[in-house]
XYZ file of C-alpha atoms in Angstrom:
681
model
C 0.000 0.000 0.000
C 1.430 3.279 -0.983
C 1.889 5.843 1.841
C 0.793 9.306 0.902
C 3.227 11.805 2.341
C 1.882 15.071 3.751
C 3.153 18.033 1.833
C 6.017 19.803 3.605
C 4.218 23.135 3.554
C 1.369 21.686 5.593
C 3.787 20.199 8.094
C 5.483 23.557 8.369
C 2.218 25.363 8.981
C 1.213 22.850 11.634
C 4.544 23.379 13.425
C 4.163 27.134 13.310
C 0.659 26.797 14.704
C 1.892 24.669 17.594
C 4.746 27.060 18.179
C 2.403 30.048 18.283
C 0.106 28.204 20.627
C 3.035 27.391 22.868
C 4.223 30.988 22.793
C 0.784 32.295 23.628
C 0.489 29.873 26.505
C 3.947 30.866 27.703
C 3.066 34.537 27.509
C -0.178 33.989 29.358
C 1.517 31.867 31.970
C 4.307 34.428 32.237
C 1.820 37.239 32.607
C -0.124 35.225 35.163
C 2.931 34.461 37.262
C 4.179 38.010 36.859
C 0.847 39.270 38.132
C 1.009 36.854 41.042
C 4.544 38.014 41.807
C 3.512 41.665 41.655
C 0.542 40.994 43.930
C 2.890 39.172 46.275
C 5.323 42.086 46.335
C 2.415 44.480 46.848
C 1.251 42.514 49.869
C 4.695 42.349 51.493
C 5.653 45.189 53.828
C 8.744 47.142 52.985
C 11.670 46.767 55.402
C 11.744 49.218 58.294
C 13.856 52.220 57.388
C 15.605 54.100 60.176
C 15.646 57.741 59.093
C 17.721 59.892 61.401
C 16.529 63.465 61.734
C 18.022 66.548 63.326
C 16.519 67.821 66.565
C 16.243 71.618 66.732
C 16.088 73.821 69.832
C 14.383 77.185 69.314
C 14.512 80.441 71.265
C 11.241 82.165 72.177
C 11.336 84.223 68.956
C 11.614 81.101 66.788
C 15.335 81.488 66.091
C 17.244 78.212 66.164
C 19.563 77.952 69.162
C 21.063 74.601 68.278
C 20.711 71.554 66.067
C 21.434 68.129 67.487
C 22.398 65.106 65.417
C 24.889 62.256 65.363
C 26.673 63.047 62.115
C 23.412 62.959 60.142
C 21.917 66.417 59.924
C 18.410 65.991 58.541
C 15.068 67.773 58.866
C 12.208 66.023 57.051
C 9.791 68.421 55.368
C 6.847 67.921 52.961
C 7.528 68.416 49.267
C 5.351 71.531 49.237
C 7.998 73.186 51.444
C 10.776 72.489 48.933
C 11.468 75.024 46.201
C 9.928 73.884 42.866
C 13.250 74.799 41.253
C 15.074 72.209 43.342
C 12.431 69.568 42.577
C 12.671 70.219 38.834
C 16.474 70.411 38.854
C 16.692 67.071 40.639
C 14.365 65.352 38.182
C 16.092 66.900 35.175
C 19.574 65.759 36.143
C 18.789 62.498 37.929
C 15.760 60.940 36.202
C 14.021 62.763 33.322
C 11.447 60.020 32.798
C 10.585 59.849 36.501
C 6.916 60.774 36.055
C 6.323 58.168 33.299
C 8.330 55.066 34.242
C 7.341 52.351 36.688
C 10.567 52.372 38.621
C 13.035 51.539 35.839
C 14.299 53.451 32.839
C 14.676 50.491 30.462
C 16.631 52.357 27.822
C 19.235 53.580 30.306
C 19.229 50.179 32.003
C 19.885 48.300 28.736
C 22.717 50.639 27.874
C 24.227 50.252 31.337
C 23.978 46.436 31.209
C 25.628 46.385 27.798
C 28.539 48.502 29.040
C 28.895 46.357 32.181
C 29.014 43.122 30.140
C 31.489 44.501 27.633
C 33.763 45.795 30.386
C 33.132 42.798 32.687
C 32.346 45.012 35.681
C 29.385 46.592 37.406
C 30.499 50.209 37.361
C 27.931 51.646 34.973
C 24.854 53.147 36.664
C 21.376 53.840 35.339
C 19.486 54.196 38.584
C 16.199 56.009 38.647
C 15.149 58.153 41.596
C 13.096 55.226 42.880
C 16.069 52.862 42.652
C 18.303 55.357 44.467
C 15.682 55.708 47.182
C 15.493 51.933 47.600
C 19.267 51.745 47.911
C 19.583 54.667 50.335
C 16.745 53.506 52.553
C 17.351 49.785 52.748
C 20.630 48.676 51.162
C 24.358 49.198 51.087
C 26.134 50.739 48.105
C 28.069 47.589 47.199
C 28.229 46.966 43.437
C 27.174 43.300 43.503
C 24.565 41.431 41.459
C 22.863 40.315 44.671
C 22.443 43.895 45.840
C 21.133 44.935 42.403
C 18.518 42.189 42.450
C 17.359 43.228 45.914
C 17.304 46.825 44.750
C 15.093 45.897 41.769
C 12.601 44.089 43.983
C 12.482 46.941 46.488
C 12.072 49.419 43.630
C 8.953 47.590 42.478
C 7.593 47.537 46.011
C 8.163 51.268 46.453
C 6.411 52.054 43.155
C 3.490 49.823 44.184
C 3.147 51.332 47.653
C 3.725 55.052 47.082
C 2.655 57.759 44.672
C 5.222 59.564 42.563
C 4.934 62.660 44.768
C 5.564 60.587 47.898
C 8.582 58.901 46.311
C 10.046 62.243 45.295
C 9.412 63.691 48.762
C 11.169 60.749 50.446
C 14.077 61.001 48.026
C 14.601 64.735 48.561
C 14.554 64.208 52.329
C 16.949 61.255 52.167
C 19.697 62.139 49.693
C 23.140 63.234 50.930
C 24.419 66.691 50.013
C 27.775 66.664 51.813
C 28.923 68.342 55.039
C 26.677 66.028 57.125
C 23.613 67.513 55.417
C 20.979 64.926 54.528
C 17.887 66.100 52.698
C 16.969 69.358 51.016
C 16.191 71.341 54.180
C 19.486 70.578 55.922
C 21.374 71.228 52.685
C 19.701 74.593 52.136
C 20.516 75.685 55.671
C 24.068 74.310 55.569
C 25.086 75.983 52.319
C 22.840 79.055 52.142
C 21.473 79.577 55.655
C 17.858 79.489 54.502
C 14.916 77.124 54.258
C 14.544 74.851 51.218
C 11.331 76.617 50.232
C 13.209 79.906 49.773
C 15.905 78.650 47.396
C 16.375 80.519 44.118
C 16.874 78.791 40.766
C 20.636 79.381 40.966
C 20.827 77.976 44.516
C 18.599 75.025 43.638
C 20.650 73.989 40.642
C 23.858 74.194 42.630
C 22.396 71.965 45.371
C 21.088 69.516 42.761
C 24.659 69.251 41.490
C 26.091 67.937 44.744
C 24.583 64.417 45.168
C 26.449 63.163 42.094
C 29.623 63.443 44.198
C 29.106 65.144 47.589
C 32.845 65.540 48.128
C 33.927 66.431 44.608
C 31.059 68.840 43.912
C 30.543 70.625 47.245
C 31.016 74.376 46.689
C 32.843 75.021 49.957
C 35.889 73.030 48.876
C 35.503 72.628 45.097
C 33.653 75.659 43.826
C 34.761 75.317 40.188
C 33.648 71.693 40.080
C 30.300 72.669 41.553
C 29.807 75.428 38.975
C 30.655 73.076 36.113
C 28.132 70.569 37.375
C 25.570 73.347 37.888
C 25.877 74.163 34.170
C 24.992 70.552 33.331
C 21.938 70.752 35.619
C 20.763 73.997 34.021
C 21.211 72.552 30.522
C 19.206 69.494 31.539
C 16.389 71.664 32.885
C 16.365 73.615 29.641
C 16.185 70.437 27.518
C 13.287 69.102 29.546
C 11.488 72.436 29.167
C 11.486 73.544 32.774
C 13.358 76.790 32.057
C 14.354 78.923 29.090
C 17.865 79.527 27.829
C 17.705 83.070 29.208
C 16.764 81.785 32.689
C 19.582 79.251 32.565
C 22.174 81.881 31.656
C 20.932 84.274 34.323
C 20.981 81.587 37.026
C 24.502 80.492 36.097
C 25.753 84.080 36.255
C 24.095 84.815 39.591
C 26.522 85.434 42.459
C 25.871 82.910 45.211
C 26.220 83.845 48.884
C 27.232 80.896 51.040
C 27.301 80.415 54.788
C 30.619 81.483 56.287
C 32.750 79.134 58.365
C 31.731 81.023 61.498
C 28.071 80.609 60.656
C 28.555 76.908 59.963
C 30.218 76.221 63.297
C 28.275 74.475 66.025
C 26.335 76.978 68.055
C 28.362 78.606 70.823
C 25.346 80.590 71.939
C 23.694 79.921 75.307
C 25.660 76.691 75.913
C 24.715 76.361 79.586
C 21.055 76.841 78.749
C 21.270 74.204 76.014
C 22.810 71.777 78.497
C 19.961 72.530 80.889
C 17.450 71.788 78.127
C 19.157 68.444 77.457
C 18.887 67.566 81.136
C 15.175 68.422 81.226
C 14.515 66.392 78.073
C 15.937 63.239 79.597
C 15.311 63.614 83.334
C 12.045 65.548 83.555
C 10.234 64.427 80.404
C 11.739 60.938 80.090
C 12.622 61.241 76.394
C 15.158 58.626 75.338
C 18.591 59.717 74.129
C 18.088 58.171 70.672
C 14.851 60.062 70.088
C 16.417 63.273 71.374
C 19.531 63.247 69.189
C 18.139 61.750 65.977
C 14.356 61.881 66.200
C 13.785 65.245 64.536
C 12.229 66.832 67.619
C 11.323 70.510 67.668
C 11.975 71.930 71.127
C 10.515 75.378 71.788
C 12.101 77.200 74.724
C 11.479 80.367 76.714
C 14.928 81.839 76.122
C 14.858 85.451 74.957
C 17.569 85.590 72.300
C 18.367 89.275 72.788
C 18.414 89.059 76.585
C 20.699 86.029 76.469
C 23.060 87.829 74.132
C 23.191 90.840 76.436
C 23.760 88.650 79.489
C 26.739 86.965 77.861
C 28.125 90.283 76.633
C 27.831 92.013 80.024
C 29.552 89.173 81.866
C 32.333 88.997 79.288
C 32.889 92.751 79.544
C 32.667 93.162 83.312
C 34.633 90.140 84.493
C 38.365 90.934 84.921
C 40.605 89.415 82.280
C 43.472 88.993 84.752
C 41.380 86.690 86.971
C 40.302 83.839 84.677
C 39.318 81.631 87.637
C 36.800 84.149 88.959
C 33.395 82.908 87.861
C 29.954 84.405 87.353
C 26.413 83.129 86.926
C 23.224 84.881 85.843
C 19.631 83.775 85.531
C 16.698 85.980 84.502
C 13.021 85.023 84.626
C 9.654 86.577 83.908
C 8.091 86.589 87.400
C 4.535 86.361 86.056
C 4.973 83.369 83.732
C 8.058 81.637 85.096
C 9.680 81.763 81.665
C 13.473 81.647 81.933
C 14.684 84.471 79.705
C 18.458 84.222 80.088
C 20.871 81.794 81.724
C 24.655 81.967 81.972
C 26.318 79.273 84.050
C 29.909 80.503 83.822
C 32.186 82.873 81.980
C 33.797 80.321 79.602
C 31.915 77.169 78.639
C 34.864 75.742 76.716
C 36.957 75.712 79.897
C 34.221 74.628 82.294
C 30.801 73.164 81.583
C 29.796 73.326 85.260
C 26.532 75.265 85.477
C 26.804 77.582 88.476
C 23.182 78.702 88.194
C 22.383 75.465 90.030
C 25.410 75.486 92.363
C 24.612 75.930 96.057
C 26.455 78.795 97.703
C 25.870 80.931 100.782
C 23.566 83.782 99.707
C 24.666 86.164 102.447
C 22.446 89.189 102.958
C 20.497 88.481 99.761
C 18.620 85.994 101.986
C 17.352 88.785 104.279
C 14.200 89.649 102.273
C 12.731 86.277 103.269
C 13.414 87.102 106.912
C 11.850 90.552 106.667
C 8.836 89.272 104.768
C 8.127 86.977 107.712
C 8.711 89.917 110.048
C 6.164 92.097 108.240
C 3.607 89.324 108.641
C 4.367 89.224 112.353
C 3.587 92.907 112.857
C 6.796 94.687 111.848
C 6.380 97.960 109.960
C 8.930 99.913 107.913
C 9.486 102.014 111.046
C 10.045 99.192 113.555
C 13.117 100.147 115.576
C 16.059 98.096 116.857
C 19.462 99.192 118.083
C 22.447 98.608 115.822
C 25.470 97.890 117.983
C 27.838 94.960 118.624
C 25.731 92.252 120.246
C 26.273 88.756 121.666
C 23.394 86.377 120.969
C 22.787 83.270 123.058
C 20.838 80.291 121.713
C 20.458 76.527 122.162
C 21.183 76.422 125.878
C 24.189 78.644 126.061
C 25.687 78.686 122.547
C 26.894 82.133 121.560
C 26.760 83.890 118.219
C 28.536 87.221 117.674
C 27.736 88.695 114.227
C 29.252 91.892 112.920
C 28.404 94.469 110.318
C 30.494 94.852 107.180
C 33.563 96.918 108.039
C 32.394 97.001 111.687
C 30.145 99.942 110.897
C 27.290 100.385 113.398
C 24.758 103.107 113.954
C 25.083 102.777 117.733
C 21.506 103.928 117.768
C 18.026 102.701 116.925
C 17.403 102.176 113.223
C 14.181 101.257 111.429
C 13.506 98.354 109.064
C 13.927 100.489 105.967
C 17.372 101.612 107.123
C 18.344 98.043 108.041
C 17.501 96.776 104.558
C 19.155 99.686 102.772
C 22.453 99.373 104.662
C 22.219 95.592 105.191
C 22.588 95.856 108.950
C 23.377 92.387 110.357
C 22.582 93.138 113.990
C 19.038 94.200 113.085
C 18.634 90.989 111.056
C 19.756 88.647 113.850
C 17.609 90.465 116.415
C 14.688 90.002 114.036
C 15.189 86.243 113.622
C 15.599 85.957 117.373
C 12.105 87.394 117.782
C 10.533 85.359 114.986
C 12.432 82.044 115.481
C 14.490 80.497 112.642
C 11.734 77.941 112.001
C 9.300 80.636 110.852
C 11.914 82.073 108.531
C 12.608 78.635 107.043
C 8.896 78.127 106.412
C 8.720 81.510 104.706
C 11.728 80.799 102.488
C 10.385 77.384 101.497
C 6.983 78.842 100.620
C 8.682 81.324 98.326
C 10.643 78.617 96.513
C 13.855 77.829 98.402
C 14.184 74.036 98.203
C 17.642 73.644 99.760
C 17.943 72.445 103.344
C 18.176 75.392 105.745
C 19.646 75.269 109.244
C 17.494 76.665 112.068
C 20.202 78.804 113.655
C 20.501 82.579 114.233
C 23.091 82.925 111.431
C 20.397 81.849 108.968
C 19.350 85.518 108.998
C 22.666 86.354 107.347
C 22.364 83.713 104.622
C 24.712 81.026 105.936
C 22.675 78.103 104.552
C 23.677 77.455 100.918
C 21.165 77.812 98.111
C 21.409 78.303 94.355
C 20.889 81.304 92.050
C 18.041 79.310 90.476
C 16.212 78.999 93.816
C 16.872 82.620 94.727
C 15.337 83.714 91.426
C 12.215 81.655 92.067
C 11.838 83.159 95.557
C 12.485 86.747 94.454
C 10.080 86.134 91.578
C 7.313 85.360 94.077
C 7.973 88.703 95.780
C 7.910 90.516 92.423
C 4.722 88.665 91.422
C 2.593 89.956 94.302
C 3.172 86.905 96.501
C 2.426 84.338 93.805
C 5.151 81.732 93.283
C 5.489 80.519 89.695
C 7.282 77.322 88.707
C 10.117 78.155 86.283
C 9.646 77.015 82.682
C 12.443 76.560 80.156
C 10.532 74.506 77.550
C 7.083 75.520 76.357
C 6.513 72.719 73.846
C 8.143 69.659 72.279
C 6.933 68.270 68.950
C 7.999 65.063 67.246
C 9.008 64.903 63.581
C 5.367 64.545 62.543
C 4.270 67.638 64.450
C 2.544 65.763 67.260
C 2.905 67.451 70.645
C 4.893 65.374 73.132
C 5.173 68.036 75.866
C 3.350 71.291 76.453
C 4.072 73.379 79.541
C 1.734 75.921 81.071
C 2.567 78.298 83.940
C 1.917 76.774 87.367
C 1.422 79.256 90.175
C 0.318 79.337 93.783
C -0.385 82.294 96.051
C 1.968 81.893 99.009
C 1.679 85.266 100.728
C -0.601 88.290 100.766
C 0.406 90.820 98.106
C 0.287 93.660 100.651
C 3.326 92.242 102.444
C 5.319 91.646 99.263
C 4.563 95.189 98.134
C 5.791 96.660 101.431
C 8.974 94.602 101.166
C 9.435 95.598 97.514
C 9.246 99.265 98.406
C 11.771 98.794 101.207
C 14.120 96.922 98.849
C 14.083 99.876 96.462
C 16.120 101.805 99.030
C 19.086 99.476 98.367
C 19.676 101.490 95.164
C 19.261 104.909 96.807
C 21.894 107.081 98.529
C 23.248 105.170 101.483
C 22.101 101.832 100.062
C 24.497 98.955 99.426
C 23.924 99.081 95.646
C 23.655 102.840 95.222
C 26.862 102.896 93.151
C 25.086 101.147 90.246
C 21.934 103.297 90.263
C 23.524 105.356 87.485
C 23.230 102.404 85.102
C 19.498 101.884 85.371
C 16.614 104.288 84.830
C 13.486 102.543 86.066
C 11.934 101.463 89.382
C 13.919 98.496 90.723
C 14.067 96.513 93.924
C 16.692 94.096 95.142
C 19.238 93.051 97.722
C 22.972 92.589 97.692
C 24.673 89.707 99.457
C 28.264 88.929 100.268
C 30.273 86.313 102.133
C 33.983 85.626 102.229
C 33.498 83.483 99.102
C 30.468 84.902 97.300
C 28.979 88.115 95.928
C 25.313 88.388 94.964
C 22.708 90.756 93.713
C 19.140 89.545 93.401
C 16.480 91.943 92.239
C 13.603 92.725 89.945
C 11.367 95.092 88.064
C 7.681 94.255 87.504
C 8.696 92.530 84.246
C 11.924 90.716 85.081
C 13.669 89.091 88.055
C 17.414 88.456 87.850
C 20.063 86.908 90.079
C 23.801 87.436 89.598
C 26.474 85.534 91.529
C 30.241 86.070 91.414
C 32.882 83.932 93.122
C 35.429 81.132 92.792
C 34.638 77.450 92.387
C 37.024 76.001 94.942
C 37.344 77.524 98.382
C 39.067 80.733 97.346
C 37.979 83.946 98.999
C 36.767 86.840 96.906
C 38.535 90.174 97.150
C 36.062 92.376 99.013
C 37.456 95.502 97.377
C 37.170 94.297 93.783
C 35.662 90.831 93.172
C 32.720 91.351 95.515
C 31.772 94.578 93.746
C 31.240 92.951 90.347
C 27.803 91.370 90.862
C 25.967 94.700 91.171
C 27.137 96.346 87.914
C 26.606 93.101 85.982
C 23.056 92.974 87.332
C 22.273 96.634 86.700
C 23.737 96.793 83.191
C 22.004 93.599 82.168
C 18.637 94.743 83.519
C 18.734 98.127 81.841
C 19.948 96.844 78.464
C 17.476 93.958 78.482
C 14.507 96.200 79.236
C 15.516 99.218 77.154
C 12.682 98.583 74.688
C 10.126 98.524 77.516
C 8.975 101.691 79.304
C 9.634 102.068 83.041
C 6.838 100.448 85.041
C 5.646 101.205 88.559
C 5.097 98.464 91.105
C 1.341 98.054 91.561
C -0.010 99.240 94.895
C -2.558 96.719 96.272
C -5.670 97.540 98.232
C -5.077 97.981 101.950
C -1.845 99.945 101.539
C -1.530 103.619 102.467
C 1.322 106.041 101.828
C 2.783 108.963 103.706
C 5.829 111.190 103.895
C 7.839 110.450 107.001
C 10.547 112.295 108.852
C 13.061 109.429 109.137
C 14.736 111.076 112.146
C 11.741 110.503 114.404
C 9.320 108.335 112.425
C 6.529 110.933 112.444
C 4.533 112.333 109.543
C 6.681 114.878 107.722
C 5.627 118.412 107.022
C 6.717 120.910 104.414
C 9.276 122.151 106.935
C 11.051 118.800 107.416
C 14.450 118.842 105.629
C 14.639 115.177 104.546
C 11.135 113.713 104.196
C 10.877 110.151 102.986
C 7.990 108.674 101.046
C 6.916 105.336 102.589
C 4.099 102.798 102.441
C 2.306 101.096 105.326
C -0.315 98.502 105.945
C -3.505 100.478 106.508
C -3.790 101.203 110.218
C -0.073 100.952 110.981
C 1.008 104.325 109.558
C 2.059 107.156 111.953
C -0.626 109.644 112.944
C 1.434 112.359 114.657
C 3.059 115.156 112.683
C 6.644 116.144 113.186
C 6.893 119.527 114.957
C 10.670 119.717 115.198
C 11.074 122.032 112.214
C 8.135 124.390 112.537
C 9.057 128.107 112.379
C 7.444 128.626 115.806
C 5.659 126.477 118.400
C 2.243 127.835 117.412
C 2.632 127.204 113.680
C 0.236 124.664 112.166
C 1.936 121.679 110.453
C 1.457 121.651 106.664
C 1.458 118.090 105.310
C 3.280 117.292 102.058
C 1.055 116.910 98.993
C -0.243 113.297 98.795
C 1.215 111.216 95.939
C -2.161 110.750 94.265
C -2.261 114.486 93.623
C 1.177 114.571 92.074
C 1.956 113.952 88.452
C 2.865 110.454 87.282
C 6.368 111.723 86.501
C 6.797 112.995 90.073
C 5.621 109.699 91.528
C 7.730 107.603 89.181
C 10.937 109.299 90.213
C 10.039 109.833 93.842
C 12.843 108.603 96.135
C 11.993 104.989 96.828
C 9.171 105.107 94.285
C-alpha cells in the first residue's frame, strides 16, 4: 500500500501553529505568574527604614539655638515646602522620565547592562530616583549582582506602595548633600542659611549638582567643580522644558552667597542653657537619648535671644581678664509666667561646663528679704526700731553667736527696718530672727521657693545656709509677682518629627503670701539702690523702678532683684574655696546685674510696682518716724499697711511752736512723673 506523504508546507504550517500556541500559553503563563509576583510584592511590607533626623532647639522668637544630630543632619519636610526649582532640577539631572516610568528606565538600564558586560564590571549606573531611594533607605552601596537584584525588587515595592509625589518627597529628604547635610532642608541651611522653600533657581541647581559626588562637587571646597556641574543641571532643565535659555544663563551668572565658616560652626550661643534643656529632656520628660539626638524633635524654649546675648556680653565685659578663675552666673526670669529668659552658668563654657546657676552657695544678705517678709507678717512695719550695735546672741542652751556688720560699721543707735535693709545691717537681722524664730523664717523661704535644706540657727538671717541662684530667682520672683510663686519654665513645647505634641508646659502658680506684704517689702528693697544703700553705686546704670538686695560672704557676691517685668540673680565667686577680694571681686555682681537689667529692658517703658488695696502712703521724717511736714528737711515717702502708719506730725522744724503743720502733697495728687521718680518710688 502506498503511503501518501503530507506536503512539507502543511507540516510547516502545523509546526508554526503549535509554536504560536506554545508561545501564547507561555506569555499567558508568564503574565499570570508576573501578576502573582507583583501581587505578592504588593502585599509584602517594605523593610523598616531608620531615618535619622536633626533635633532643633528654638529660642522664644523662633530662632534656632542649636541643632542636634549624630553626624546625620536631617530635617524632614513635605515636598510643598521644597522650592519647585530644586524639585525640577533634581528630576532633570537624575531621572528625566521619573513621572512616566514604573521604577526603571529600560533604555538607560539596557545601555548600562551592555557597558557592564562589555567591560566585565558593574560600574555603569542607570538608577532612577526610585532605585536610588530603595538603595539609600534599605541597602548598602556595594556593586554586587545580589544587591542589584534586591534593589530591583524593592524598587517595584516602592512604586506599588507610594505615589510619585511621595517617592520624590522621600528622596529629597533622604539624599546626601555633603557636610553632614541629609535632605533638602538641611542642605539649604548648611550651604545658604535658609529654608529649602526659599531657594532661588541658581541655589537650587547648585544643590542639585552635589549628590552626584558630595565631596567632589561641594562648593565650599571645590567651587569650580560645583559650577561646572551646575551648568549641566541647568542645561538638563532647559532640555526638559522647565526653564528657558535666558533663565539658565541668568541663574549660572548669579553670584551665590554661602554660609561662612563662622556661621557653619556648632552653636556657641547659650551653651549652659542648652545643656539645661538636654537635662530636662531626659530627666524631667523621660525622652530617650536616641529620640532626642536623631528623632527630629522641635523643642521650643522660653529663652529670649536678645536678653541672652546681652547677658553673655555684660559678663564677658565686666569680668576681669586677669582673673580667669573668677566665675559668674546669671539667671533671669519673667516673674509672672516663670519663663526663663536668660541663663549663663559661667564665663567660659569651653573651659568649664559646670553650670553655676544650680550650684549651692551661701547667699549672704540676699537671703534677708525672706526674713523681713516673715517679720512684716508678724507685725513689723517699715518704722520698727532696733538698736544697731555689737551684740552677743545666746541660743540653744548657752551657745553664743557674735555677728558683725560689714567693716564694723554700726549706727550705735536705733534704726528702722527700711534703714536696716538699705544698709544691710546684720545686727538688726539677727535680732529680728531671734524674735521670729528660725523655724518661721525657714517656712517663709520654702513657701517662696527655696528648696535647699536650711539650718534653724541665728546665722540663717545672714544667709549662711547654701542655696542656688536658680532657687533665689524663684523666691524673688514670688515677691515681684505679688506673693504668687510661679514654677520656672524653660521649655514651652516639644513636637515630634510629625508635628505631634509630646510636651506642652503651662505656667503653674500658687499664692503663698498676701500681696500687701510683698509690696511693702518691695518698696523697702528699692532703698538698696538709693543714697546710702548697698547698691547705690550702680543706680547710674538703670533708669526705672527696681528693687533688690545685695549679698556677700567671704566666698560669694550676689545681687538679686527685679522690676515688675523681670527678676534676675547674679552671683560672682570662685569654684574652689578661694575667697573673693572684698574691694574688687565682691563689687562685680551689682554692675553686671544693673547693666544687664537696663539693656534687656531698654525697649520697655519704666513700670511702677502696683499698689494693692489695703496699703496707704505717707511722707515720714526718718529722724523721728513721724509724719513729715513741708518744713522737714529730709522727708521720705513710705508705704504702710492700713492702720499701721504714723498719725502724729513732726513739729521739730516748725518756724514757731504755734505754727500749724502743713502736710506734704499726697502722691495721688502729684503727676505720674513725680511719683515715678520719687525717692523709693
